[in-house]
mmCIF file with all atom_site columns, C-alpha atoms in Angstrom:
data_model
loop_
_atom_site.group_PDB
_atom_site.id
_atom_site.type_symbol
_atom_site.label_atom_id
_atom_site.label_alt_id
_atom_site.label_comp_id
_atom_site.label_asym_id
_atom_site.label_entity_id
_atom_site.label_seq_id
_atom_site.pdbx_PDB_ins_code
_atom_site.Cartn_x
_atom_site.Cartn_y
_atom_site.Cartn_z
_atom_site.occupancy
_atom_site.B_iso_or_equiv
_atom_site.pdbx_formal_charge
_atom_site.auth_seq_id
_atom_site.auth_comp_id
_atom_site.auth_asym_id
_atom_site.auth_atom_id
_atom_site.pdbx_PDB_model_num
ATOM 1   C CA . MET R 1 1   ? 0.083   -0.009 -0.004  1.00 0.00 ? 199 MET R CA 1
ATOM 2   C CA . PRO R 1 2   ? 1.301   3.446  -0.909  1.00 0.00 ? 200 PRO R CA 1
ATOM 3   C CA . GLU R 1 3   ? 2.850   5.425  1.982   1.00 0.00 ? 201 GLU R CA 1
ATOM 4   C CA . THR R 1 4   ? 2.515   8.834  0.728   1.00 0.00 ? 202 THR R CA 1
ATOM 5   C CA . LEU R 1 5   ? 0.365   10.999 -1.685  1.00 0.00 ? 203 LEU R CA 1
ATOM 6   C CA . ALA R 1 6   ? 3.421   11.169 -3.935  1.00 0.00 ? 204 ALA R CA 1
ATOM 7   C CA . GLU R 1 7   ? 3.496   7.385  -4.260  1.00 0.00 ? 205 GLU R CA 1
ATOM 8   C CA . GLU R 1 8   ? -0.347  7.176  -4.858  1.00 0.00 ? 206 GLU R CA 1
ATOM 9   C CA . LEU R 1 9   ? 0.378   9.771  -7.669  1.00 0.00 ? 207 LEU R CA 1
ATOM 10  C CA . LEU R 1 10  ? 2.994   7.623  -9.122  1.00 0.00 ? 208 LEU R CA 1
ATOM 11  C CA . LEU R 1 11  ? 0.632   4.561  -9.278  1.00 0.00 ? 209 LEU R CA 1
ATOM 12  C CA . LEU R 1 12  ? -1.844  6.611  -11.004 1.00 0.00 ? 210 LEU R CA 1
ATOM 13  C CA . ALA R 1 13  ? 0.609   8.020  -13.528 1.00 0.00 ? 211 ALA R CA 1
ATOM 14  C CA . HIS R 1 14  ? 1.738   4.664  -14.747 1.00 0.00 ? 212 HIS R CA 1
ATOM 15  C CA . ASP R 1 15  ? -0.459  2.526  -17.111 1.00 0.00 ? 213 ASP R CA 1
ATOM 16  C CA . ILE R 1 16  ? -0.760  -1.163 -16.555 1.00 0.00 ? 214 ILE R CA 1
ATOM 17  C CA . ARG R 1 17  ? 2.307   -1.869 -18.797 1.00 0.00 ? 215 ARG R CA 1
ATOM 18  C CA . GLY R 1 18  ? 4.301   0.568  -16.651 1.00 0.00 ? 216 GLY R CA 1
ATOM 19  C CA . LYS R 1 19  ? 4.692   3.450  -19.048 1.00 0.00 ? 217 LYS R CA 1
ATOM 20  C CA . CYS R 1 20  ? 4.385   6.913  -17.402 1.00 0.00 ? 218 CYS R CA 1
ATOM 21  C CA . ARG R 1 21  ? 1.464   8.849  -18.988 1.00 0.00 ? 219 ARG R CA 1
ATOM 22  C CA . ILE R 1 22  ? 2.735   12.368 -18.262 1.00 0.00 ? 220 ILE R CA 1
ATOM 23  C CA . ALA R 1 23  ? 6.075   14.038 -19.221 1.00 0.00 ? 221 ALA R CA 1
ATOM 24  C CA . PRO R 1 24  ? 9.010   13.474 -16.908 1.00 0.00 ? 222 PRO R CA 1
ATOM 25  C CA . THR R 1 25  ? 9.107   17.029 -15.702 1.00 0.00 ? 223 THR R CA 1
ATOM 26  C CA . ALA R 1 26  ? 5.374   16.935 -14.810 1.00 0.00 ? 224 ALA R CA 1
ATOM 27  C CA . MET R 1 27  ? 5.946   13.715 -12.901 1.00 0.00 ? 225 MET R CA 1
ATOM 28  C CA . ASP R 1 28  ? 8.776   15.054 -10.930 1.00 0.00 ? 226 ASP R CA 1
ATOM 29  C CA . CYS R 1 29  ? 6.674   18.241 -10.086 1.00 0.00 ? 227 CYS R CA 1
ATOM 30  C CA . GLY R 1 30  ? 3.813   16.105 -8.882  1.00 0.00 ? 228 GLY R CA 1
ATOM 31  C CA . VAL R 1 31  ? 6.009   14.124 -6.725  1.00 0.00 ? 229 VAL R CA 1
ATOM 32  C CA . VAL R 1 32  ? 7.562   17.079 -4.882  1.00 0.00 ? 230 VAL R CA 1
ATOM 33  C CA . GLY R 1 33  ? 4.002   18.605 -4.630  1.00 0.00 ? 231 GLY R CA 1
ATOM 34  C CA . GLY R 1 34  ? 2.727   15.189 -3.204  1.00 0.00 ? 232 GLY R CA 1
ATOM 35  C CA . LEU R 1 35  ? 5.574   15.298 -0.583  1.00 0.00 ? 233 LEU R CA 1
ATOM 36  C CA . LEU R 1 36  ? 4.779   18.843 0.413   1.00 0.00 ? 234 LEU R CA 1
ATOM 37  C CA . SER R 1 37  ? 1.103   17.995 0.618   1.00 0.00 ? 235 SER R CA 1
ATOM 38  C CA . GLU R 1 38  ? 1.800   15.017 2.798   1.00 0.00 ? 236 GLU R CA 1
ATOM 39  C CA . LEU R 1 39  ? 3.808   17.264 5.245   1.00 0.00 ? 237 LEU R CA 1
ATOM 40  C CA . ALA R 1 40  ? 0.947   19.668 5.368   1.00 0.00 ? 238 ALA R CA 1
ATOM 41  C CA . LEU R 1 41  ? -1.783  17.080 5.791   1.00 0.00 ? 239 LEU R CA 1
ATOM 42  C CA . THR R 1 42  ? 0.297   15.514 8.797   1.00 0.00 ? 240 THR R CA 1
ATOM 43  C CA . GLY R 1 43  ? 0.610   19.071 10.365  1.00 0.00 ? 241 GLY R CA 1
ATOM 44  C CA . ARG R 1 44  ? 4.265   19.313 9.785   1.00 0.00 ? 242 ARG R CA 1
ATOM 45  C CA . VAL R 1 45  ? 4.437   22.513 7.569   1.00 0.00 ? 243 VAL R CA 1
ATOM 46  C CA . THR R 1 46  ? 2.306   25.395 7.020   1.00 0.00 ? 244 THR R CA 1
ATOM 47  C CA . VAL R 1 47  ? 2.334   28.581 4.860   1.00 0.00 ? 245 VAL R CA 1
ATOM 48  C CA . ASP R 1 48  ? 3.669   31.721 6.389   1.00 0.00 ? 246 ASP R CA 1
ATOM 49  C CA . GLU R 1 49  ? 1.365   34.382 4.803   1.00 0.00 ? 247 GLU R CA 1
ATOM 50  C CA . ALA R 1 50  ? 3.008   37.184 6.684   1.00 0.00 ? 248 ALA R CA 1
ATOM 51  C CA . GLY R 1 51  ? 6.452   36.127 5.536   1.00 0.00 ? 249 GLY R CA 1
ATOM 52  C CA . GLY R 1 52  ? 6.006   36.057 1.851   1.00 0.00 ? 250 GLY R CA 1
ATOM 53  C CA . SER R 1 53  ? 3.966   32.833 1.597   1.00 0.00 ? 251 SER R CA 1
ATOM 54  C CA . VAL R 1 54  ? 7.132   30.704 2.310   1.00 0.00 ? 252 VAL R CA 1
ATOM 55  C CA . LEU R 1 55  ? 6.734   27.378 3.876   1.00 0.00 ? 253 LEU R CA 1
ATOM 56  C CA . VAL R 1 56  ? 7.784   26.824 7.649   1.00 0.00 ? 254 VAL R CA 1
ATOM 57  C CA . PRO R 1 57  ? 7.713   23.819 10.000  1.00 0.00 ? 255 PRO R CA 1
ATOM 58  C CA . SER R 1 58  ? 4.624   23.897 12.272  1.00 0.00 ? 256 SER R CA 1
ATOM 59  C CA . GLY R 1 59  ? 6.151   21.533 14.962  1.00 0.00 ? 257 GLY R CA 1
ATOM 60  C CA . GLY R 1 60  ? 5.583   17.900 15.778  1.00 0.00 ? 258 GLY R CA 1
ATOM 61  C CA . PRO R 1 61  ? 8.186   14.981 15.647  1.00 0.00 ? 259 PRO R CA 1
ATOM 62  C CA . PRO R 1 62  ? 9.717   13.601 12.440  1.00 0.00 ? 260 PRO R CA 1
ATOM 63  C CA . THR R 1 63  ? 7.438   11.608 10.374  1.00 0.00 ? 261 THR R CA 1
ATOM 64  C CA . GLY R 1 64  ? 9.655   8.473  10.299  1.00 0.00 ? 262 GLY R CA 1
ATOM 65  C CA . ASP R 1 65  ? 9.681   8.520  6.564   1.00 0.00 ? 263 ASP R CA 1
ATOM 66  C CA . PRO R 1 66  ? 13.164  9.373  5.416   1.00 0.00 ? 264 PRO R CA 1
ATOM 67  C CA . VAL R 1 67  ? 12.131  11.175 2.245   1.00 0.00 ? 265 VAL R CA 1
ATOM 68  C CA . LEU R 1 68  ? 9.571   13.337 4.106   1.00 0.00 ? 266 LEU R CA 1
ATOM 69  C CA . ASP R 1 69  ? 11.988  14.125 7.056   1.00 0.00 ? 267 ASP R CA 1
ATOM 70  C CA . GLU R 1 70  ? 14.844  15.123 4.786   1.00 0.00 ? 268 GLU R CA 1
ATOM 71  C CA . LEU R 1 71  ? 12.398  17.673 3.062   1.00 0.00 ? 269 LEU R CA 1
ATOM 72  C CA . LEU R 1 72  ? 11.033  18.809 6.416   1.00 0.00 ? 270 LEU R CA 1
ATOM 73  C CA . ASP R 1 73  ? 14.749  19.480 7.381   1.00 0.00 ? 271 ASP R CA 1
ATOM 74  C CA . ALA R 1 74  ? 15.348  21.430 4.203   1.00 0.00 ? 272 ALA R CA 1
ATOM 75  C CA . ILE R 1 75  ? 12.279  23.564 4.743   1.00 0.00 ? 273 ILE R CA 1
ATOM 76  C CA . ALA R 1 76  ? 13.430  24.295 8.330   1.00 0.00 ? 274 ALA R CA 1
ATOM 77  C CA . ASP R 1 77  ? 16.898  25.406 7.046   1.00 0.00 ? 275 ASP R CA 1
ATOM 78  C CA . THR R 1 78  ? 15.726  27.494 4.093   1.00 0.00 ? 276 THR R CA 1
ATOM 79  C CA . PRO R 1 79  ? 12.361  29.323 3.832   1.00 0.00 ? 277 PRO R CA 1
ATOM 80  C CA . ARG R 1 80  ? 11.063  29.010 0.199   1.00 0.00 ? 278 ARG R CA 1
ATOM 81  C CA . THR R 1 81  ? 7.527   29.161 -1.360  1.00 0.00 ? 279 THR R CA 1
ATOM 82  C CA . ALA R 1 82  ? 5.909   25.900 -2.440  1.00 0.00 ? 280 ALA R CA 1
ATOM 83  C CA . LEU R 1 83  ? 6.534   26.786 -6.124  1.00 0.00 ? 281 LEU R CA 1
ATOM 84  C CA . ALA R 1 84  ? 10.185  27.345 -5.360  1.00 0.00 ? 282 ALA R CA 1
ATOM 85  C CA . TRP R 1 85  ? 10.524  24.039 -3.673  1.00 0.00 ? 283 TRP R CA 1
ATOM 86  C CA . VAL R 1 86  ? 8.655   22.253 -6.568  1.00 0.00 ? 284 VAL R CA 1
ATOM 87  C CA . THR R 1 87  ? 10.919  23.919 -9.114  1.00 0.00 ? 285 THR R CA 1
ATOM 88  C CA . ARG R 1 88  ? 14.209  23.428 -7.176  1.00 0.00 ? 286 ARG R CA 1
ATOM 89  C CA . LEU R 1 89  ? 13.594  19.687 -6.414  1.00 0.00 ? 287 LEU R CA 1
ATOM 90  C CA . ARG R 1 90  ? 12.221  18.419 -9.680  1.00 0.00 ? 288 ARG R CA 1
ATOM 91  C CA . GLY R 1 91  ? 14.810  16.448 -11.513 1.00 0.00 ? 289 GLY R CA 1
ATOM 92  C CA . THR R 1 92  ? 16.852  15.624 -8.325  1.00 0.00 ? 290 THR R CA 1
ATOM 93  C CA . GLY R 1 93  ? 16.015  11.999 -8.224  1.00 0.00 ? 291 GLY R CA 1
ATOM 94  C CA . LEU R 1 94  ? 13.061  11.983 -5.800  1.00 0.00 ? 292 LEU R CA 1
ATOM 95  C CA . THR R 1 95  ? 10.889  10.327 -8.448  1.00 0.00 ? 293 THR R CA 1
ATOM 96  C CA . ASP R 1 96  ? 13.299  7.491  -8.923  1.00 0.00 ? 294 ASP R CA 1
ATOM 97  C CA . ARG R 1 97  ? 13.894  7.208  -5.233  1.00 0.00 ? 295 ARG R CA 1
ATOM 98  C CA . LEU R 1 98  ? 10.253  6.635  -4.461  1.00 0.00 ? 296 LEU R CA 1
ATOM 99  C CA . LEU R 1 99  ? 9.851   4.205  -7.444  1.00 0.00 ? 297 LEU R CA 1
ATOM 100 C CA . LYS R 1 100 ? 12.711  2.188  -6.163  1.00 0.00 ? 298 LYS R CA 1
ATOM 101 C CA . ARG R 1 101 ? 10.973  2.067  -2.670  1.00 0.00 ? 299 ARG R CA 1
ATOM 102 C CA . MET R 1 102 ? 7.789   0.978  -4.440  1.00 0.00 ? 300 MET R CA 1
ATOM 103 C CA . VAL R 1 103 ? 9.597   -1.782 -6.225  1.00 0.00 ? 301 VAL R CA 1
ATOM 104 C CA . ASP R 1 104 ? 11.020  -2.891 -2.951  1.00 0.00 ? 302 ASP R CA 1
ATOM 105 C CA . THR R 1 105 ? 7.406   -3.165 -1.373  1.00 0.00 ? 303 THR R CA 1
ATOM 106 C CA . GLY R 1 106 ? 6.021   -4.999 -4.463  1.00 0.00 ? 304 GLY R CA 1
ATOM 107 C CA . GLN R 1 107 ? 3.839   -2.118 -5.663  1.00 0.00 ? 305 GLN R CA 1
ATOM 108 C CA . VAL R 1 108 ? 5.357   -1.837 -9.000  1.00 0.00 ? 306 VAL R CA 1
ATOM 109 C CA . GLU R 1 109 ? 8.068   -3.790 -10.733 1.00 0.00 ? 307 GLU R CA 1
ATOM 110 C CA . ILE R 1 110 ? 10.817  -2.897 -13.187 1.00 0.00 ? 308 ILE R CA 1
ATOM 111 C CA . ASP R 1 111 ? 10.626  -3.610 -16.892 1.00 0.00 ? 309 ASP R CA 1
ATOM 112 C CA . GLN R 1 112 ? 13.675  -2.543 -18.879 1.00 0.00 ? 310 GLN R CA 1
ATOM 113 C CA . HIS R 1 113 ? 11.908  -1.789 -22.009 1.00 0.00 ? 311 HIS R CA 1
ATOM 114 C CA . ARG R 1 114 ? 13.008  -0.926 -25.520 1.00 0.00 ? 312 ARG R CA 1
ATOM 115 C CA . ASN R 1 115 ? 10.905  1.635  -27.281 1.00 0.00 ? 313 ASN R CA 1
ATOM 116 C CA . TYR R 1 116 ? 10.469  0.346  -30.901 1.00 0.00 ? 314 TYR R CA 1
ATOM 117 C CA . GLY R 1 117 ? 12.950  -2.347 -30.213 1.00 0.00 ? 315 GLY R CA 1
ATOM 118 C CA . LEU R 1 118 ? 15.833  0.293  -30.139 1.00 0.00 ? 316 LEU R CA 1
ATOM 119 C CA . PHE R 1 119 ? 15.629  2.971  -27.494 1.00 0.00 ? 317 PHE R CA 1
ATOM 120 C CA . PRO R 1 120 ? 15.974  1.624  -23.741 1.00 0.00 ? 318 PRO R CA 1
ATOM 121 C CA . GLU R 1 121 ? 13.234  2.849  -21.376 1.00 0.00 ? 319 GLU R CA 1
ATOM 122 C CA . THR R 1 122 ? 12.619  1.833  -17.801 1.00 0.00 ? 320 THR R CA 1
ATOM 123 C CA . TRP R 1 123 ? 8.849   1.138  -17.234 1.00 0.00 ? 321 TRP R CA 1
ATOM 124 C CA . TYR R 1 124 ? 7.212   0.390  -13.976 1.00 0.00 ? 322 TYR R CA 1
ATOM 125 C CA . PRO R 1 125 ? 4.225   -2.023 -14.370 1.00 0.00 ? 323 PRO R CA 1
ATOM 126 C CA . VAL R 1 126 ? 1.854   -1.787 -11.476 1.00 0.00 ? 324 VAL R CA 1
ATOM 127 C CA . ARG R 1 127 ? 1.372   -4.706 -9.446  1.00 0.00 ? 325 ARG R CA 1
ATOM 128 C CA . ASP R 1 128 ? -0.620  -3.344 -6.462  1.00 0.00 ? 326 ASP R CA 1
ATOM 129 C CA . ILE R 1 129 ? -3.747  -3.195 -8.456  1.00 0.00 ? 327 ILE R CA 1
ATOM 130 C CA . VAL R 1 130 ? -6.056  -2.748 -5.447  1.00 0.00 ? 328 VAL R CA 1
ATOM 131 C CA . SER R 1 131 ? -4.251  0.411  -4.303  1.00 0.00 ? 329 SER R CA 1
ATOM 132 C CA . LEU R 1 132 ? -4.309  1.686  -7.884  1.00 0.00 ? 330 LEU R CA 1
ATOM 133 C CA . TRP R 1 133 ? -7.925  1.163  -8.120  1.00 0.00 ? 331 TRP R CA 1
ATOM 134 C CA . GLU R 1 134 ? -8.551  2.871  -4.824  1.00 0.00 ? 332 GLU R CA 1
ATOM 135 C CA . ALA R 1 135 ? -6.499  5.916  -5.575  1.00 0.00 ? 333 ALA R CA 1
ATOM 136 C CA . HIS R 1 136 ? -8.263  6.164  -8.933  1.00 0.00 ? 334 HIS R CA 1
ATOM 137 C CA . GLN R 1 137 ? -11.562 6.030  -7.351  1.00 0.00 ? 335 GLN R CA 1
ATOM 138 C CA . ARG R 1 138 ? -10.717 8.808  -4.902  1.00 0.00 ? 336 ARG R CA 1
ATOM 139 C CA . VAL R 1 139 ? -9.701  11.073 -7.785  1.00 0.00 ? 337 VAL R CA 1
ATOM 140 C CA . VAL R 1 140 ? -13.086 10.416 -9.274  1.00 0.00 ? 338 VAL R CA 1
ATOM 141 C CA . ASP R 1 141 ? -14.673 11.084 -5.924  1.00 0.00 ? 339 ASP R CA 1
ATOM 142 C CA . ALA R 1 142 ? -12.919 14.411 -5.635  1.00 0.00 ? 340 ALA R CA 1
ATOM 143 C CA . ALA R 1 143 ? -14.674 15.487 -8.812  1.00 0.00 ? 341 ALA R CA 1
ATOM 144 C CA . THR R 1 144 ? -18.010 13.763 -8.713  1.00 0.00 ? 342 THR R CA 1
ATOM 145 C CA . ALA R 1 145 ? -19.077 13.167 -4.946  1.00 0.00 ? 343 ALA R CA 1
ATOM 146 C CA . SER R 1 146 ? -21.970 15.180 -3.894  1.00 0.00 ? 344 SER R CA 1
ATOM 147 C CA . VAL R 1 147 ? -20.611 15.565 -0.278  1.00 0.00 ? 345 VAL R CA 1
ATOM 148 C CA . THR R 1 148 ? -17.304 17.141 -0.134  1.00 0.00 ? 346 THR R CA 1
ATOM 149 C CA . PRO R 1 149 ? -14.563 14.313 0.290   1.00 0.00 ? 347 PRO R CA 1
ATOM 150 C CA . ASP R 1 150 ? -11.981 14.197 3.036   1.00 0.00 ? 348 ASP R CA 1
ATOM 151 C CA . ALA R 1 151 ? -8.841  16.449 2.816   1.00 0.00 ? 349 ALA R CA 1
ATOM 152 C CA . ARG R 1 152 ? -6.547  13.665 1.666   1.00 0.00 ? 350 ARG R CA 1
ATOM 153 C CA . THR R 1 153 ? -8.940  12.538 -1.146  1.00 0.00 ? 351 THR R CA 1
ATOM 154 C CA . LEU R 1 154 ? -9.239  16.224 -2.295  1.00 0.00 ? 352 LEU R CA 1
ATOM 155 C CA . ALA R 1 155 ? -5.485  16.603 -2.135  1.00 0.00 ? 353 ALA R CA 1
ATOM 156 C CA . LEU R 1 156 ? -4.851  13.518 -4.335  1.00 0.00 ? 354 LEU R CA 1
ATOM 157 C CA . GLY R 1 157 ? -7.391  14.803 -6.903  1.00 0.00 ? 355 GLY R CA 1
ATOM 158 C CA . ALA R 1 158 ? -5.834  18.244 -6.927  1.00 0.00 ? 356 ALA R CA 1
ATOM 159 C CA . LEU R 1 159 ? -2.325  16.817 -7.555  1.00 0.00 ? 357 LEU R CA 1
ATOM 160 C CA . ALA R 1 160 ? -3.422  14.534 -10.223 1.00 0.00 ? 358 ALA R CA 1
ATOM 161 C CA . ALA R 1 161 ? -5.146  17.305 -12.069 1.00 0.00 ? 359 ALA R CA 1
ATOM 162 C CA . ALA R 1 162 ? -2.414  19.624 -11.524 1.00 0.00 ? 360 ALA R CA 1
ATOM 163 C CA . ALA R 1 163 ? 0.006   17.118 -12.944 1.00 0.00 ? 361 ALA R CA 1
ATOM 164 C CA . GLY R 1 164 ? -1.935  16.682 -16.152 1.00 0.00 ? 362 GLY R CA 1
ATOM 165 C CA . LEU R 1 165 ? -3.779  13.365 -15.285 1.00 0.00 ? 363 LEU R CA 1
ATOM 166 C CA . ALA R 1 166 ? -7.320  14.787 -15.466 1.00 0.00 ? 364 ALA R CA 1
ATOM 167 C CA . LYS R 1 167 ? -8.062  13.263 -18.913 1.00 0.00 ? 365 LYS R CA 1
ATOM 168 C CA . VAL R 1 168 ? -6.649  9.848  -18.159 1.00 0.00 ? 366 VAL R CA 1
ATOM 169 C CA . LEU R 1 169 ? -8.434  9.460  -14.780 1.00 0.00 ? 367 LEU R CA 1
ATOM 170 C CA . LEU R 1 170 ? -11.709 11.248 -15.394 1.00 0.00 ? 368 LEU R CA 1
ATOM 171 C CA . ALA R 1 171 ? -12.629 10.569 -19.098 1.00 0.00 ? 369 ALA R CA 1
ATOM 172 C CA . THR R 1 172 ? -14.798 7.639  -18.247 1.00 0.00 ? 370 THR R CA 1
ATOM 173 C CA . SER R 1 173 ? -16.661 9.628  -15.568 1.00 0.00 ? 371 SER R CA 1
ATOM 174 C CA . GLY R 1 174 ? -17.999 12.505 -17.719 1.00 0.00 ? 372 GLY R CA 1
ATOM 175 C CA . ASP R 1 175 ? -16.493 15.566 -19.444 1.00 0.00 ? 373 ASP R CA 1
ATOM 176 C CA . TRP R 1 176 ? -12.982 15.417 -18.030 1.00 0.00 ? 374 TRP R CA 1
ATOM 177 C CA . ARG R 1 177 ? -12.459 19.130 -18.378 1.00 0.00 ? 375 ARG R CA 1
ATOM 178 C CA . VAL R 1 178 ? -15.631 19.914 -16.392 1.00 0.00 ? 376 VAL R CA 1
ATOM 179 C CA . LEU R 1 179 ? -14.656 17.370 -13.647 1.00 0.00 ? 377 LEU R CA 1
ATOM 180 C CA . GLY R 1 180 ? -11.002 18.830 -13.642 1.00 0.00 ? 378 GLY R CA 1
ATOM 181 C CA . THR R 1 181 ? -12.368 22.348 -13.150 1.00 0.00 ? 379 THR R CA 1
ATOM 182 C CA . ARG R 1 182 ? -14.668 21.120 -10.391 1.00 0.00 ? 380 ARG R CA 1
ATOM 183 C CA . ILE R 1 183 ? -11.632 19.642 -8.517  1.00 0.00 ? 381 ILE R CA 1
ATOM 184 C CA . ARG R 1 184 ? -9.785  22.785 -8.975  1.00 0.00 ? 382 ARG R CA 1
ATOM 185 C CA . GLU R 1 185 ? -12.798 24.696 -7.481  1.00 0.00 ? 383 GLU R CA 1
ATOM 186 C CA . ARG R 1 186 ? -13.009 22.395 -4.638  1.00 0.00 ? 384 ARG R CA 1
ATOM 187 C CA . THR R 1 187 ? -9.357  22.746 -3.854  1.00 0.00 ? 385 THR R CA 1
ATOM 188 C CA . ALA R 1 188 ? -8.722  26.380 -4.569  1.00 0.00 ? 386 ALA R CA 1
ATOM 189 C CA . ASP R 1 189 ? -6.810  26.748 -1.233  1.00 0.00 ? 387 ASP R CA 1
ATOM 190 C CA . ASP R 1 190 ? -4.487  23.863 -1.995  1.00 0.00 ? 388 ASP R CA 1
ATOM 191 C CA . TRP R 1 191 ? -1.223  25.636 -2.329  1.00 0.00 ? 389 TRP R CA 1
ATOM 192 C CA . ALA R 1 192 ? 0.829   22.295 -3.074  1.00 0.00 ? 390 ALA R CA 1
ATOM 193 C CA . ALA R 1 193 ? -1.378  21.539 -6.016  1.00 0.00 ? 391 ALA R CA 1
ATOM 194 C CA . ASP R 1 194 ? -1.221  25.196 -7.206  1.00 0.00 ? 392 ASP R CA 1
ATOM 195 C CA . ALA R 1 195 ? 2.643   25.147 -7.081  1.00 0.00 ? 393 ALA R CA 1
ATOM 196 C CA . VAL R 1 196 ? 2.576   21.977 -9.275  1.00 0.00 ? 394 VAL R CA 1
ATOM 197 C CA . ARG R 1 197 ? 0.198   23.446 -11.739 1.00 0.00 ? 395 ARG R CA 1
ATOM 198 C CA . ARG R 1 198 ? 2.277   26.554 -12.078 1.00 0.00 ? 396 ARG R CA 1
ATOM 199 C CA . ALA R 1 199 ? 5.449   24.573 -12.310 1.00 0.00 ? 397 ALA R CA 1
ATOM 200 C CA . VAL R 1 200 ? 4.048   22.262 -15.081 1.00 0.00 ? 398 VAL R CA 1
ATOM 201 C CA . LEU R 1 201 ? 2.324   24.993 -17.250 1.00 0.00 ? 399 LEU R CA 1
ATOM 202 C CA . PRO R 1 202 ? 5.244   25.878 -19.194 1.00 0.00 ? 400 PRO R CA 1
ATOM 203 C CA . GLU R 1 203 ? 5.896   22.165 -19.953 1.00 0.00 ? 401 GLU R CA 1
ATOM 204 C CA . HIS R 1 204 ? 3.867   19.795 -22.165 1.00 0.00 ? 402 HIS R CA 1
ATOM 205 C CA . ARG R 1 205 ? 1.162   18.491 -20.135 1.00 0.00 ? 403 ARG R CA 1
ATOM 206 C CA . GLY R 1 206 ? -0.386  15.952 -22.401 1.00 0.00 ? 404 GLY R CA 1
ATOM 207 C CA . ALA R 1 207 ? -1.288  12.476 -21.095 1.00 0.00 ? 405 ALA R CA 1
ATOM 208 C CA . THR R 1 208 ? -2.076  9.445  -23.187 1.00 0.00 ? 406 THR R CA 1
ATOM 209 C CA . VAL R 1 209 ? -5.081  7.326  -22.542 1.00 0.00 ? 407 VAL R CA 1
#
């Protein structure tokens, strides 16, 4: 079972064959945003509105997750906005680090694939199908539930939409553009997803079905 929102996002971003359905930069931004959102949901960080909207620790013991705790220490050392953290940490190996952890726990496996038989690629076929289905259903709930879902469900939906996965995950539930907009409206105060969205906008955000 995924330990963080970032790992749930990684499950959602890979199709059953293991190919990532969004651009690498978008994936990296989503992972960083997922880690920041995790720290916020567990009460470890908050936004200092009076201090230029930088992230600051809000107290509490370490999470016990080495990836999260390293990020928490970095936030304590250097105040930055969420967008600054997302842009600074994308491309630093966090995605690969979490994928390796997911391989070790059996959520995904490694497939050293050759695209068109020529170009080597590493794919990560999903093996934890139950967790994948549950995460997908929560994204759908974030957009379609008549009663506002819990904070974690909304955060996952907001991250998925911000990273460019709305079409892939919502197309079978209605007009994915309308549903994606509904998620954004429901999570207007989600600063982590907003940072991901703003970081990804200059990149190609297309996802394949």
